[in-house]
Short mmCIF file of C-alpha atoms and ligand atoms in Angstrom, two decimals:
data_model
loop_
_atom_site.label_atom_id
_atom_site.label_comp_id
_atom_site.label_asym_id
_atom_site.label_seq_id
_atom_site.Cartn_x
_atom_site.Cartn_y
_atom_site.Cartn_z
CA MET A 29 0.00 0.00 0.00
CA ASN A 30 1.47 3.39 -0.89
CA ASP A 31 1.14 6.46 1.32
CA LEU A 32 -1.96 7.84 -0.38
CA SER A 33 -3.73 4.47 -0.25
CA LYS A 34 -2.93 4.32 3.47
CA ILE A 35 -4.58 7.67 3.93
CA VAL A 36 -7.65 6.50 2.01
CA SER A 37 -7.83 3.47 4.31
CA GLN A 38 -8.31 5.79 7.30
CA PHE A 39 -11.72 6.78 5.96
CA ASP A 40 -14.90 4.85 6.44
CA ALA A 41 -15.36 4.06 2.76
CA GLU A 42 -15.94 0.84 0.89
CA CYS A 43 -13.00 1.12 -1.44
CA GLN A 44 -10.29 -1.25 -2.43
CA VAL A 45 -8.07 1.33 -3.99
CA ARG A 46 -7.29 0.91 -7.66
CA SER A 47 -5.63 4.29 -8.28
CA VAL A 48 -5.08 7.69 -6.69
CA GLU A 49 -4.28 10.36 -9.27
CA PRO A 50 -3.80 14.15 -9.02
CA PHE A 51 -6.97 15.91 -10.14
CA GLY A 52 -8.15 19.46 -10.91
CA SER A 53 -6.25 22.72 -11.08
CA GLY A 54 -6.53 24.27 -7.60
CA HIS A 55 -3.86 26.64 -6.31
CA ILE A 56 -4.02 25.83 -2.60
CA ASN A 57 -5.00 22.26 -1.68
CA ASP A 58 -3.80 19.02 -3.32
CA THR A 59 -6.70 17.15 -4.90
CA TYR A 60 -6.72 13.47 -5.98
CA LEU A 61 -9.26 11.26 -7.66
CA VAL A 62 -9.50 7.87 -5.95
CA THR A 63 -10.85 5.01 -8.01
CA CYS A 64 -11.86 1.75 -6.41
CA GLN A 65 -11.93 -1.85 -7.62
CA SER A 66 -15.71 -1.57 -7.80
CA ILE A 67 -15.98 0.73 -10.81
CA SER A 68 -19.19 2.39 -9.68
CA ARG A 69 -17.53 4.16 -6.77
CA GLY A 70 -14.97 6.96 -6.58
CA TYR A 71 -13.80 9.56 -4.10
CA ILE A 72 -12.07 12.91 -4.04
CA LEU A 73 -9.17 12.92 -1.58
CA GLN A 74 -7.78 16.29 -0.58
CA ARG A 75 -4.80 17.40 1.41
CA ILE A 76 -5.94 20.58 3.10
CA ASN A 77 -3.32 23.31 3.07
CA HIS A 78 -3.28 24.04 6.78
CA LEU A 79 -0.94 27.00 6.43
CA VAL A 80 -3.75 28.71 4.54
CA PHE A 81 -6.64 27.05 6.40
CA GLN A 82 -5.37 27.20 9.94
CA ASN A 83 -8.42 25.86 11.72
CA VAL A 84 -9.26 22.64 9.92
CA GLU A 85 -11.74 21.58 12.60
CA GLN A 86 -13.88 24.69 12.17
CA LEU A 87 -13.49 24.67 8.41
CA THR A 88 -14.77 21.11 8.37
CA ASN A 89 -17.70 22.08 10.61
CA ASN A 90 -18.67 24.79 8.12
CA ILE A 91 -18.64 22.34 5.21
CA LEU A 92 -20.63 19.75 7.14
CA LYS A 93 -23.18 22.34 8.17
CA ILE A 94 -23.64 23.64 4.63
CA THR A 95 -23.72 20.27 2.86
CA ARG A 96 -26.18 18.80 5.40
CA HIS A 97 -28.37 21.87 5.19
CA ILE A 98 -28.51 21.69 1.39
CA GLN A 99 -29.15 17.94 1.52
CA ASN A 100 -32.08 18.48 3.92
CA ARG A 101 -33.57 21.18 1.76
CA LEU A 102 -33.24 19.04 -1.34
CA GLU A 103 -34.95 16.16 0.46
CA THR A 104 -37.86 18.28 1.67
CA ASP A 105 -38.23 20.69 -1.22
CA GLY A 106 -36.30 19.03 -4.05
CA SER A 107 -38.89 19.58 -6.76
CA ARG A 108 -37.98 23.29 -6.73
CA TYR A 109 -34.36 22.40 -7.54
CA PRO A 110 -34.59 19.56 -10.05
CA GLY A 111 -31.36 17.61 -10.44
CA PHE A 112 -29.41 19.73 -7.95
CA ARG A 113 -26.99 17.75 -5.75
CA VAL A 114 -24.52 18.26 -2.98
CA PHE A 115 -21.52 16.08 -2.17
CA ARG A 116 -21.29 13.97 0.97
CA MET A 117 -18.25 13.98 3.22
CA ILE A 118 -16.80 10.65 4.28
CA PRO A 119 -16.07 10.19 7.99
CA VAL A 120 -12.76 8.97 9.30
CA LYS A 121 -13.00 5.75 11.27
CA ASN A 122 -12.72 7.77 14.51
CA GLY A 123 -15.90 9.68 13.59
CA ARG A 124 -14.29 12.96 12.54
CA TYR A 125 -14.50 14.24 9.00
CA TYR A 126 -10.82 14.94 8.52
CA TYR A 127 -7.69 12.96 9.19
CA LYS A 128 -4.47 14.31 10.65
CA ALA A 129 -1.54 12.16 9.53
CA ALA A 130 1.56 11.51 11.61
CA ASP A 131 3.50 14.03 9.51
CA GLY A 132 1.04 16.79 10.48
CA THR A 133 -0.78 16.94 7.14
CA TYR A 134 -4.59 17.17 7.06
CA TRP A 135 -6.80 15.15 4.74
CA ARG A 136 -10.47 14.78 3.87
CA MET A 137 -12.40 12.59 1.53
CA ILE A 138 -15.66 13.29 -0.24
CA GLU A 139 -17.93 11.28 -2.43
CA TYR A 140 -17.07 11.67 -6.13
CA ILE A 141 -20.19 12.67 -8.02
CA GLY A 142 -20.07 10.47 -11.09
CA ASN A 143 -20.66 11.55 -14.69
CA SER A 144 -19.67 15.07 -13.81
CA ARG A 145 -17.35 17.55 -15.45
CA SER A 146 -15.95 20.95 -14.57
CA PHE A 147 -14.41 23.58 -16.83
CA ASP A 148 -11.65 26.12 -16.23
CA ARG A 149 -13.27 28.24 -18.93
CA VAL A 150 -16.76 28.39 -20.33
CA ALA A 151 -17.18 27.49 -23.99
CA SER A 152 -20.70 28.75 -24.68
CA PRO A 153 -23.44 31.06 -23.38
CA ALA A 154 -25.56 27.99 -22.63
CA LEU A 155 -22.93 26.72 -20.17
CA ALA A 156 -22.50 30.21 -18.68
CA PHE A 157 -26.26 30.44 -18.09
CA GLU A 158 -26.14 27.06 -16.33
CA ALA A 159 -23.22 28.11 -14.13
CA GLY A 160 -25.03 31.30 -13.11
CA HIS A 161 -28.13 29.31 -12.33
CA ALA A 162 -26.12 26.88 -10.18
CA PHE A 163 -24.44 29.60 -8.11
CA GLY A 164 -27.79 31.36 -7.70
CA THR A 165 -29.32 28.08 -6.55
CA PHE A 166 -26.48 27.49 -4.08
CA GLN A 167 -27.07 30.94 -2.61
CA LYS A 168 -30.80 30.38 -2.41
CA LEU A 169 -30.39 27.00 -0.72
CA THR A 170 -28.09 28.50 1.91
CA SER A 171 -30.04 31.73 2.39
CA ASP A 172 -31.73 30.40 5.53
CA VAL A 173 -28.46 29.54 7.28
CA GLU A 174 -27.54 32.19 9.83
CA PRO A 175 -24.28 33.69 8.45
CA GLY A 176 -22.97 34.28 11.96
CA SER A 177 -23.22 30.56 12.70
CA LEU A 178 -20.36 29.93 10.28
CA PHE A 179 -16.73 30.20 11.27
CA GLU A 180 -14.80 32.97 9.46
CA VAL A 181 -12.28 30.62 7.84
CA ILE A 182 -9.96 33.32 6.50
CA PRO A 183 -10.77 36.65 8.14
CA ARG A 184 -11.16 39.65 5.79
CA PHE A 185 -10.67 37.36 2.79
CA HIS A 186 -11.91 39.85 0.16
CA ASP A 187 -11.31 42.97 2.24
CA ILE A 188 -9.61 45.41 -0.11
CA SER A 189 -7.96 47.46 2.62
CA LEU A 190 -6.25 44.33 3.98
CA ARG A 191 -5.19 43.18 0.49
CA LEU A 192 -3.78 46.63 -0.33
CA GLU A 193 -1.90 46.67 2.98
CA GLN A 194 -0.37 43.28 2.13
CA PHE A 195 0.45 44.51 -1.39
CA ARG A 196 2.18 47.68 -0.14
CA LEU A 197 4.08 45.70 2.46
CA SER A 198 5.34 43.34 -0.25
CA ILE A 199 6.64 46.37 -2.19
CA ARG A 200 8.38 47.80 0.86
CA ASN A 201 9.91 44.45 1.85
CA ASN A 202 10.91 43.63 -1.72
CA SER A 203 11.99 40.26 -0.34
CA ALA A 204 12.39 38.63 -3.75
CA GLY A 205 14.01 41.70 -5.32
CA ARG A 206 11.27 41.94 -7.95
CA THR A 207 9.83 45.40 -7.28
CA ALA A 208 11.86 47.35 -9.85
CA ALA A 209 10.95 44.99 -12.69
CA THR A 210 7.26 45.06 -11.71
CA ARG A 211 6.74 48.85 -11.76
CA GLU A 212 4.19 48.83 -14.56
CA GLU A 213 1.89 46.34 -12.80
CA ILE A 214 2.38 48.09 -9.43
CA ASN A 215 1.38 51.43 -10.98
CA PHE A 216 -1.63 49.81 -12.64
CA ALA A 217 -2.78 48.46 -9.27
CA GLU A 218 -2.19 51.73 -7.43
CA SER A 219 -4.05 53.78 -10.02
CA ARG A 220 -7.27 51.84 -9.30
CA ALA A 221 -6.86 51.37 -5.54
CA GLY A 222 -9.21 54.19 -4.50
CA GLU A 223 -12.26 53.18 -6.52
CA MET A 224 -11.88 49.57 -5.43
CA HIS A 225 -12.99 50.45 -1.89
CA HIS A 226 -16.56 50.88 -3.13
CA ILE A 227 -17.96 47.51 -1.99
CA LEU A 228 -16.19 47.63 1.36
CA ASN A 229 -17.51 51.17 1.89
CA LEU A 230 -21.07 50.08 1.12
CA GLY A 231 -20.68 47.15 3.48
CA THR A 232 -19.22 49.24 6.27
CA ALA A 233 -22.09 51.70 5.87
CA GLY A 234 -24.53 48.82 6.40
CA LYS A 235 -25.85 49.03 2.83
CA LEU A 236 -25.08 45.40 1.91
CA PRO A 237 -26.54 42.42 3.76
CA VAL A 238 -24.10 39.92 5.20
CA ARG A 239 -25.02 36.56 3.75
CA VAL A 240 -23.67 33.03 3.54
CA THR A 241 -21.23 33.27 0.65
CA HIS A 242 -19.00 30.80 -1.15
CA ASN A 243 -16.02 33.11 -1.71
CA ASP A 244 -14.32 30.99 -4.38
CA THR A 245 -16.84 30.94 -7.20
CA LYS A 246 -14.37 30.07 -9.90
CA ILE A 247 -16.21 28.48 -12.72
CA ASN A 248 -14.40 25.16 -12.18
CA ASN A 249 -16.21 24.89 -8.86
CA VAL A 250 -19.45 24.09 -10.68
CA LEU A 251 -20.21 20.52 -11.73
CA PHE A 252 -21.98 19.90 -15.03
CA ASN A 253 -23.52 16.68 -16.27
CA GLN A 254 -22.74 15.21 -19.68
CA GLU A 255 -25.66 17.15 -21.22
CA GLY A 256 -24.19 20.47 -20.07
CA CYS A 257 -26.58 21.07 -17.16
CA ALA A 258 -24.92 22.49 -14.03
CA PHE A 259 -26.11 20.60 -10.98
CA SER A 260 -23.73 21.15 -8.08
CA VAL A 261 -21.39 23.66 -6.45
CA ILE A 262 -18.24 22.29 -4.84
CA ASP A 263 -15.02 23.48 -3.13
CA LEU A 264 -16.68 24.79 0.01
CA ASP A 265 -13.53 25.63 2.01
CA THR A 266 -14.17 29.35 2.02
CA VAL A 267 -17.91 29.32 2.70
CA MET A 268 -18.41 31.97 5.40
CA PRO A 269 -20.25 35.23 6.03
CA GLY A 270 -19.70 37.78 3.26
CA PHE A 271 -21.13 39.99 0.56
CA ILE A 272 -22.82 38.32 -2.34
CA LEU A 273 -21.16 40.69 -4.81
CA TYR A 274 -17.88 38.88 -4.27
CA ASP A 275 -19.39 35.61 -5.49
CA PHE A 276 -20.93 37.14 -8.58
CA GLY A 277 -17.73 38.98 -9.50
CA ASP A 278 -15.42 36.00 -9.13
CA ALA A 279 -17.63 33.84 -11.31
CA ILE A 280 -17.54 36.50 -14.07
CA ARG A 281 -13.75 36.82 -13.74
CA THR A 282 -13.35 33.17 -14.62
CA GLY A 283 -16.55 32.38 -16.48
CA ALA A 284 -16.82 35.30 -18.90
CA SER A 285 -13.20 35.77 -19.91
CA THR A 286 -11.95 34.84 -23.37
CA GLY A 287 -8.57 33.77 -21.93
CA GLU A 288 -7.12 31.49 -19.29
CA GLU A 289 -6.44 32.89 -15.84
CA ASP A 290 -2.72 32.77 -16.70
CA GLU A 291 -2.94 33.52 -20.43
CA ALA A 292 0.44 34.59 -21.83
CA ASP A 293 -0.97 36.32 -24.92
CA LEU A 294 -2.80 39.28 -23.43
CA ASN A 295 -4.51 39.98 -26.74
CA LYS A 296 -6.56 36.88 -26.07
CA VAL A 297 -7.90 38.16 -22.74
CA GLN A 298 -11.16 40.09 -22.85
CA ILE A 299 -14.57 40.15 -21.25
CA ASP A 300 -16.98 38.18 -23.43
CA LEU A 301 -20.25 40.10 -23.19
CA ALA A 302 -22.30 37.19 -24.48
CA LEU A 303 -20.97 34.98 -21.67
CA PHE A 304 -21.46 37.82 -19.19
CA GLU A 305 -25.08 38.24 -20.24
CA ALA A 306 -25.79 34.52 -20.19
CA TYR A 307 -24.23 34.02 -16.74
CA SER A 308 -26.14 37.03 -15.41
CA ARG A 309 -29.43 35.74 -16.83
CA GLY A 310 -28.94 32.32 -15.27
CA TYR A 311 -27.93 33.85 -11.97
CA LEU A 312 -30.68 36.45 -11.78
CA LYS A 313 -33.31 33.93 -12.74
CA VAL A 314 -32.84 32.52 -9.24
CA ALA A 315 -31.29 35.43 -7.37
CA HIS A 316 -33.67 38.23 -8.37
CA SER A 317 -36.04 36.96 -5.67
CA PHE A 318 -33.63 37.79 -2.85
CA LEU A 319 -31.13 40.42 -4.06
CA THR A 320 -31.48 43.98 -2.80
CA ILE A 321 -31.44 46.91 -5.23
CA GLU A 322 -28.03 47.93 -3.93
CA GLU A 323 -26.67 44.46 -4.67
CA THR A 324 -28.16 44.30 -8.16
CA ASP A 325 -26.89 47.78 -8.99
CA ASN A 326 -23.35 46.73 -8.13
CA LEU A 327 -23.16 43.37 -9.92
CA ALA A 328 -21.28 44.77 -12.92
CA PHE A 329 -18.86 46.60 -10.65
CA SER A 330 -18.25 43.42 -8.64
CA ALA A 331 -16.79 41.78 -11.75
CA LYS A 332 -14.22 44.57 -12.03
CA PHE A 333 -13.57 44.39 -8.31
CA MET A 334 -12.93 40.65 -8.10
CA THR A 335 -10.71 40.72 -11.19
CA TYR A 336 -8.74 43.52 -9.56
CA ILE A 337 -8.38 41.96 -6.12
CA ILE A 338 -7.35 38.53 -7.40
CA GLY A 339 -4.86 40.22 -9.75
CA LEU A 340 -3.57 42.19 -6.77
CA ARG A 341 -3.13 39.00 -4.72
CA PHE A 342 -1.22 37.31 -7.56
CA LEU A 343 1.00 40.38 -7.88
CA THR A 344 1.59 40.50 -4.11
CA ASP A 345 2.57 36.84 -4.13
CA HIS A 346 4.97 37.46 -7.02
CA LEU A 347 6.60 40.30 -5.05
CA ASN A 348 6.83 38.06 -1.98
CA GLY A 349 8.62 35.32 -3.94
CA ASP A 350 5.63 32.99 -4.63
CA CYS A 351 4.83 31.82 -1.11
CA TYR A 352 1.04 31.42 -1.33
CA PHE A 353 -0.35 30.22 -4.67
CA LYS A 354 1.10 27.09 -6.28
CA THR A 355 3.07 28.02 -9.39
CA GLY A 356 3.98 25.97 -12.44
CA PHE A 357 6.98 28.02 -13.64
CA PRO A 358 9.02 31.10 -12.65
CA GLY A 359 6.99 34.27 -13.15
CA HIS A 360 3.67 32.38 -13.08
CA ASN A 361 2.06 34.71 -10.53
CA LEU A 362 3.17 37.78 -12.48
CA ARG A 363 1.66 36.34 -15.62
CA ARG A 364 -1.59 35.63 -13.76
CA ALA A 365 -1.64 39.21 -12.45
CA GLN A 366 -1.03 40.60 -15.95
CA ALA A 367 -3.89 38.52 -17.37
CA GLN A 368 -6.23 39.71 -14.60
CA PHE A 369 -5.28 43.34 -15.17
CA LYS A 370 -5.82 42.96 -18.92
CA LEU A 371 -9.25 41.48 -18.23
CA LEU A 372 -10.01 44.37 -15.88
CA GLN A 373 -9.05 46.87 -18.60
CA SER A 374 -11.41 45.16 -20.99
CA MET A 375 -14.19 45.35 -18.38
CA GLU A 376 -13.47 49.05 -17.91
CA ASP A 377 -13.80 49.55 -21.67
CA ASN A 378 -17.13 47.67 -21.67
CA PHE A 379 -18.48 48.79 -18.33
CA ARG A 380 -21.48 50.74 -19.62
CA GLU A 381 -22.55 47.71 -21.68
CA MET A 382 -22.16 45.45 -18.65
CA GLN A 383 -24.33 47.75 -16.56
CA MET A 384 -26.95 47.95 -19.29
CA ILE A 385 -27.05 44.18 -19.59
CA ILE A 386 -27.74 43.80 -15.86
CA ALA A 387 -30.37 46.55 -15.95
CA SER A 388 -32.15 44.99 -18.91
CA ILE A 389 -32.33 41.57 -17.24
CA HIS A 390 -33.43 43.07 -13.98
CA THR A 391 -36.35 44.82 -15.57
CA THR A 392 -37.54 41.96 -17.77
CA GLU A 393 -37.17 38.83 -15.56
P1 ADP B 402 -9.38 22.71 -5.46
O1 ADP B 402 -9.23 23.39 -4.15
O2 ADP B 402 -8.19 21.93 -5.86
O3 ADP B 402 -9.90 23.63 -6.51
P2 ADP B 402 -11.91 21.26 -5.70
O4 ADP B 402 -12.71 20.81 -4.54
O5 ADP B 402 -12.44 22.37 -6.51
O6 ADP B 402 -10.46 21.58 -5.18
O7 ADP B 402 -11.67 20.00 -6.64
C1 ADP B 402 -10.90 20.08 -7.83
C2 ADP B 402 -11.67 19.49 -8.99
O8 ADP B 402 -12.05 18.14 -8.67
C3 ADP B 402 -12.96 20.20 -9.32
O9 ADP B 402 -12.79 21.28 -10.21
C4 ADP B 402 -13.80 19.09 -9.92
O10 ADP B 402 -13.46 18.90 -11.28
C5 ADP B 402 -13.35 17.86 -9.16
N1 ADP B 402 -14.23 17.55 -8.01
C6 ADP B 402 -14.11 18.01 -6.74
N2 ADP B 402 -15.05 17.51 -5.96
C7 ADP B 402 -15.80 16.69 -6.70
C8 ADP B 402 -16.92 15.84 -6.44
N3 ADP B 402 -17.46 15.73 -5.22
N4 ADP B 402 -17.43 15.11 -7.47
C9 ADP B 402 -16.90 15.21 -8.70
N5 ADP B 402 -15.82 15.97 -9.01
C10 ADP B 402 -15.28 16.71 -8.04
C1 GN1 B 403 -7.36 29.94 -4.92
O1 GN1 B 403 -7.26 26.88 -4.86
P1 GN1 B 403 -8.31 27.56 -5.66
O2 GN1 B 403 -7.86 27.64 -7.07
O3 GN1 B 403 -9.69 26.98 -5.50
C2 GN1 B 403 -7.72 30.99 -3.86
C3 GN1 B 403 -8.84 31.87 -4.36
C4 GN1 B 403 -8.43 32.54 -5.66
C5 GN1 B 403 -8.03 31.46 -6.67
C6 GN1 B 403 -7.49 32.12 -7.92
C7 GN1 B 403 -8.06 29.97 -0.24
O4 GN1 B 403 -8.44 29.08 -5.08
O5 GN1 B 403 -9.12 32.89 -3.42
O6 GN1 B 403 -9.50 33.28 -6.18
O7 GN1 B 403 -7.02 30.59 -6.14
N1 GN1 B 403 -8.12 30.32 -2.62
C8 GN1 B 403 -7.62 30.72 -1.44
O8 GN1 B 403 -7.53 31.23 -8.98
O9 GN1 B 403 -6.84 31.66 -1.34
MG1 MG B 404 -11.81 24.29 -6.95
#
């Protein structure tokens, strides 16, 4: 038995391991697909990055709470959410839902939802509509969970003042000696810093409700079936109290861009308005029933904001010497930041159109 199979054997799962292979494209945890001798069953095994997620116990409690809540709602009221599913966590033989190995690493296992696919980018408006519908459904299904009952897994996760502080500290420290060569990107970030406080200011003024939010609504965190219907939202590590605008914006950043998150050819990176419209239609079809006017009015801005703040975090990590996000090659975080900033520029150029699209959906749905 190799080390990964030994870890699988700690969990209360009927699985004679056939293979354990790296899976997905996450930047923080290590994800593996476990296949078993019985071909009908599979699991997702994940090593939780406990430097990033420092309280694995509370993080696990959040995920259990949310998945059980959704499961209950689907069982009692499932006809309103046809086909929607939520994954099940697998207990460790000691009854907990995570396993701490002798070397101090943390692991969890979840049921693999078969016949599912996820995409790093969205190929058509039909898929974008589905993704929007799925995130809207996730928010609706969790709207009756008290946000304060969830543990704040990473405090101030999308708080722009914290992220700018970290960015400016990375410039001052210049620990990797990269500041001089990164002037252009630093200036780009600084030139937009003021306007990017808008959501935080609204929140601080009490104008945005605190809700249960996902906080990592990358498009590859939606599962689709083989027919292209989105039926589940996964990767619940960062579910905690927050502003819903962050979830909308991050999904647009990844789901309505014409380029990869780390696209080298910046000419290929633009906002695709057809994908933006389709995602927004799918999302608002569900979410219009609970969004406030203030939230709806700021959806288009949230796409600019999330593209900016994730770009800023990539840039900060580049300046710090790549300590946080996994990288595939030298300069990877800088390239990611450049692609985000190019996408942001394209959103700035198309901002009026984006606002008009949201307004037109809002008035006709
Ligand atoms: P990461 O933190 O690495 O992004 P995810 O939980 O998003 O971790 O998992 C990575 C990928 O694994 C997903 O994009 C999806 O393709 C697949 N995946 C994760 N959980 C499941 C599941 N329960 N059923 C089917 N596929 C899954
Ligand atoms: C990280 O690991 P992944 O890819 O699901 C990050 C998100 C970023 C994302 C950028 C805990 O998510 O905040 O938006 O990379 N997660 C954490 O692709 O920092
Ligand atoms: Mg993921």
